[in-house]
Amino acid sequence: MAVVAMPLVTAAVGFTLNASLNARQQKENNLRLYADMMTRREQSDSDLRKDMFKSILDKFTSPQVDPKAPDYLEQQVLNLELLASNFNESMDLGPLFKHVRRLIPDESGIVPPEKRKTFEDLRGRLETIAVETNERQLRVLGDSGAVVRAGADDLAHIGDSMAFLRFFGPATVAKDPKPDDSITQVCLVMDSRDQQPHYRRFKLEVTDFNLTSHELQVRLYVSKVLDEKTCRQAELDLKGVSEIDSKFWVGLFDFPIVDNTRLTQGERCSVTVTSLSKDRAELALTYFPGSRASLKDKPYFDELEHDLRGSSTSK
């Protein structure tokens, strides 16, 4: 009986092994085919984006007889819409936005009545593109970091004193604030690369306003990484734990993914203007990991060393 069963067992085992090998080979072939298709698709998309980028950028650099003609300006605004939709995370579009904004005549210039509405619409479109791009980037950064909003008023009287600025939300830090008091400090938290929550104290002041360039001058204080209790202390001496004390100009055309401030341990922060009028501005303060910064924002050697040491320690 055993003699009869042996060939049957051998055949069954052989069939099972062959079926398993065939299934494994088929799976590997499918994976190889999928990887090849994805590579071709990414290469095709990359080539298309490269050609689009070159074509659009050439239009900005080509000489024009009248760079302030409405038709030309409308084409430039359209080009910026295309660039902002496809390349806002990989390159700094701020200079192009500012260049086109300077070309569009404003109320201070001598503009014929029949063109006034056209130029007003172009300025509105340009600012709308910038606001939408800022909000899109803030959503991306907020997924892995922290975003807090603030309003700044009295911009028209900023020469006499700093603008009235008030942060909103539970991250604010203030000592028994009154309704008409500024709230300029927040404690933000973010999960770090070592999987530990990092708390930092931020303070923001609006010190000047340039109506011509549509930009605010801000002063930003950022603390070192703190524990939660210290970070939320209303009486904290920020200068004693300060890592960043910087003054700079920022406007609607400064985008947070590409225009940000480096912090230690591979972290970043940014100040973004999301709305701006003659007397009021709305801002967003963002605290996020450097991995979310633009492709052009390469890590420093000390950040790479920190990553390597962290990975070797975890092993």
XYZ file of C-alpha atoms in Angstrom:
315
model
C 0.000 0.000 0.000
C 2.900 2.335 0.888
C 4.527 1.536 -2.463
C 1.376 2.663 -4.266
C 1.012 5.828 -2.155
C 4.565 7.104 -2.666
C 4.152 8.070 -6.332
C 0.884 9.823 -5.497
C 2.482 11.811 -2.681
C 5.458 12.700 -4.874
C 3.145 13.858 -7.657
C 1.047 15.928 -5.250
C 4.106 17.582 -3.712
C 5.558 18.272 -7.154
C 2.293 19.756 -8.362
C 2.034 21.966 -5.249
C 5.638 23.168 -5.623
C 5.183 23.910 -9.312
C 1.949 25.779 -8.640
C 3.627 27.797 -5.891
C 6.618 28.630 -8.093
C 4.342 29.597 -10.979
C 2.252 31.835 -8.708
C 5.371 33.459 -7.297
C 6.815 34.013 -10.764
C 3.515 35.492 -11.955
C 3.445 37.829 -8.962
C 7.021 38.956 -9.629
C 6.191 39.527 -13.307
C 3.170 41.618 -12.316
C 5.247 43.677 -9.892
C 7.933 44.191 -12.512
C 5.321 45.242 -15.069
C 3.707 47.630 -12.567
C 7.078 49.174 -11.648
C 7.926 49.600 -15.335
C 4.571 51.245 -16.041
C 4.946 53.599 -13.085
C 8.487 54.523 -14.151
C 7.329 55.299 -17.670
C 4.388 57.296 -16.327
C 6.589 59.351 -13.990
C 9.125 59.944 -16.757
C 6.374 61.077 -19.114
C 4.918 63.380 -16.446
C 8.397 64.765 -15.679
C 9.073 65.469 -19.366
C 5.692 67.173 -19.751
C 6.272 69.347 -16.671
C 9.777 70.225 -17.878
C 8.498 71.316 -21.294
C 5.644 73.261 -19.686
C 8.007 74.957 -17.260
C 10.440 75.994 -20.016
C 7.636 77.233 -22.258
C 6.071 79.374 -19.519
C 9.367 80.722 -18.208
C 10.471 81.718 -21.712
C 7.417 83.981 -21.915
C 8.593 85.905 -18.848
C 12.073 86.479 -20.266
C 11.133 87.238 -23.887
C 11.357 90.960 -24.799
C 8.105 92.893 -25.130
C 7.385 96.189 -26.875
C 4.944 97.323 -24.184
C 5.269 95.316 -20.925
C 2.331 97.237 -19.418
C -0.145 96.468 -22.179
C -3.297 94.824 -20.746
C -3.085 91.826 -23.093
C 0.528 91.152 -22.138
C -0.190 91.517 -18.410
C -3.179 89.195 -18.670
C -0.952 86.581 -20.328
C 1.618 86.939 -17.538
C -1.044 86.469 -14.865
C -2.243 83.340 -16.690
C 1.351 82.054 -16.801
C 1.625 82.556 -13.047
C -1.608 80.625 -12.534
C -0.085 77.684 -14.418
C 3.212 77.887 -12.525
C 1.493 78.178 -9.153
C -0.720 75.173 -9.919
C 2.168 72.919 -10.972
C 5.439 74.133 -9.436
C 4.614 76.038 -6.239
C 6.336 73.454 -3.991
C 9.531 73.088 -6.022
C 10.551 76.686 -6.804
C 10.246 80.158 -5.322
C 7.622 81.941 -7.394
C 7.681 85.040 -5.166
C 10.010 87.095 -7.403
C 7.821 86.464 -10.464
C 4.659 87.430 -8.566
C 6.303 90.641 -7.330
C 7.635 91.437 -10.808
C 4.200 91.117 -12.431
C 2.585 93.053 -9.570
C 5.007 95.952 -10.160
C 4.139 95.974 -13.862
C 0.417 96.392 -13.215
C -0.336 100.114 -12.709
C -2.113 100.913 -9.446
C -4.252 103.791 -8.199
C -1.210 105.991 -7.574
C -0.302 106.042 -11.283
C -1.925 107.839 -14.172
C -4.276 105.252 -15.654
C -6.828 105.958 -18.408
C -10.390 105.391 -17.159
C -11.081 102.676 -19.755
C -8.132 100.603 -18.463
C -8.602 101.174 -14.747
C -11.076 98.316 -14.292
C -8.867 95.927 -16.297
C -5.816 96.626 -14.128
C -7.900 96.343 -10.963
C -9.150 92.901 -12.064
C -5.597 91.768 -12.864
C -4.365 92.808 -9.420
C -7.276 90.949 -7.869
C -6.533 87.796 -9.882
C -2.857 87.923 -8.954
C -3.615 88.245 -5.249
C -6.259 85.502 -5.449
C -3.699 83.106 -6.955
C -1.252 83.961 -4.176
C -3.845 83.486 -1.413
C -4.977 80.124 -2.832
C -1.361 78.943 -3.128
C -0.615 80.022 0.447
C -3.672 78.234 1.808
C -2.850 75.081 -0.152
C 0.665 75.023 1.280
C -0.565 75.760 4.805
C -2.870 72.740 4.626
C 0.056 70.536 3.584
C 2.293 71.866 6.377
C -0.499 71.643 8.951
C -0.858 67.893 8.335
C 2.577 67.257 9.873
C 3.090 70.419 11.906
C 1.157 73.228 13.575
C -0.540 76.299 12.082
C -1.953 79.166 14.158
C -3.708 82.291 12.849
C -3.408 85.936 13.891
C -4.939 89.266 12.957
C -3.014 92.555 12.825
C -4.863 95.890 12.913
C -4.021 99.611 12.914
C -1.575 99.247 10.034
C -2.265 102.832 8.985
C -0.841 104.113 12.318
C 2.055 101.684 12.537
C 4.614 104.500 12.446
C 3.566 105.622 15.920
C 3.623 102.124 17.469
C 3.579 98.452 16.549
C 0.419 97.053 15.003
C -2.175 95.533 17.280
C -1.696 91.781 16.840
C -3.751 88.996 18.383
C -3.304 85.246 17.972
C -6.336 82.966 18.167
C -6.816 79.470 19.550
C -5.740 77.335 22.521
C -2.030 77.686 21.677
C -2.002 81.347 22.760
C -0.026 82.342 25.849
C -1.014 85.506 27.703
C -1.219 86.762 31.267
C -4.893 87.516 32.008
C -5.454 89.321 28.680
C -8.161 91.917 28.252
C -10.322 92.037 25.105
C -8.315 94.984 23.733
C -4.870 93.538 24.564
C -2.446 92.162 21.980
C -1.655 88.454 22.246
C 1.651 87.983 20.455
C 2.924 84.694 21.902
C 1.969 81.064 21.284
C 3.272 77.668 22.356
C 3.301 75.246 19.423
C 3.982 71.518 19.523
C 5.095 69.127 16.802
C 6.112 65.466 16.708
C 9.850 65.437 16.063
C 12.072 63.026 14.160
C 12.850 61.196 17.417
C 9.098 60.577 17.916
C 8.983 62.941 20.899
C 6.753 66.052 21.089
C 8.765 69.242 20.661
C 7.384 72.416 22.241
C 8.584 75.857 21.165
C 7.498 79.333 22.194
C 6.907 81.856 19.408
C 6.437 85.611 19.571
C 5.434 87.723 16.571
C 5.356 91.506 16.180
C 4.382 93.637 13.174
C 6.790 96.596 13.218
C 6.268 98.294 9.825
C 4.041 98.354 6.768
C 5.004 99.291 3.201
C 1.837 100.107 1.278
C 3.718 100.437 -2.014
C 5.224 96.938 -1.960
C 2.273 95.484 0.018
C 4.563 93.945 2.618
C 4.768 93.837 6.400
C 7.932 93.993 8.441
C 7.711 91.453 11.250
C 9.918 90.490 14.164
C 9.916 86.801 15.021
C 11.219 85.255 18.235
C 11.513 81.454 18.473
C 12.661 79.556 21.547
C 14.758 76.441 21.776
C 12.907 73.151 22.245
C 11.233 73.262 25.674
C 9.164 70.984 27.854
C 5.415 71.615 27.812
C 5.215 73.235 31.255
C 7.989 75.743 30.501
C 6.601 76.507 27.066
C 3.186 77.451 28.473
C 4.467 79.680 31.275
C 3.076 83.168 30.797
C 6.070 84.696 32.631
C 8.681 82.895 30.496
C 11.748 85.015 29.692
C 11.808 84.417 25.958
C 15.181 86.089 25.456
C 16.737 83.674 27.915
C 15.685 80.648 25.847
C 15.745 82.290 22.412
C 17.034 80.478 19.344
C 15.800 82.907 16.668
C 15.353 86.674 16.867
C 14.822 87.841 13.303
C 13.285 90.826 11.533
C 12.181 90.519 7.896
C 9.616 91.621 5.323
C 6.774 89.338 4.243
C 3.808 89.733 1.903
C 1.183 87.786 0.002
C 3.807 86.531 -2.444
C 6.056 84.815 0.107
C 5.047 81.157 0.238
C 5.755 79.093 3.385
C 7.050 75.873 1.818
C 9.864 77.713 0.031
C 10.221 80.854 2.179
C 10.791 79.761 5.774
C 13.195 80.003 8.717
C 15.486 77.119 9.663
C 15.440 75.867 13.227
C 17.645 73.288 14.909
C 16.917 69.551 14.739
C 15.706 69.754 11.159
C 12.672 71.929 11.886
C 11.264 75.030 10.170
C 8.862 77.869 10.843
C 7.290 80.472 8.604
C 5.167 83.603 8.728
C 2.567 83.858 5.966
C 0.339 86.781 5.012
C -3.044 85.375 3.998
C -4.911 88.673 3.608
C -3.775 92.283 3.394
C -5.586 95.617 3.167
C -4.650 99.212 3.979
C -5.423 98.830 7.679
C -5.556 95.094 8.455
C -3.596 91.920 7.789
C -4.272 88.286 8.533
C -1.271 86.065 9.154
C -0.447 82.405 9.753
C 2.471 81.156 11.842
C 3.574 77.637 10.930
C 5.864 75.187 12.750
C 6.716 72.122 10.672
C 9.404 69.489 9.952
C 12.120 70.243 7.401
C 11.037 67.208 5.378
C 7.999 69.233 4.273
C 10.127 72.098 2.930
C 10.588 72.538 -0.808
C 12.864 70.351 -2.907
C 15.384 73.183 -3.184
C 15.653 73.422 0.605
C 18.407 70.873 1.213
C 19.258 69.695 4.746
C 22.469 70.832 6.400
C 25.168 68.361 7.430
C 24.331 68.733 11.122
C 20.743 67.746 10.367
C 21.891 64.667 8.442
C 24.212 63.765 11.297
C 21.332 64.074 13.765
C 19.213 61.744 11.608
C 21.977 59.170 11.256
C 22.748 59.179 14.971
C 19.070 58.873 15.797
C 18.609 55.894 13.462
C 21.720 54.115 14.780
C 20.613 54.671 18.399
C 17.158 53.239 17.717
C 18.751 50.060 16.412
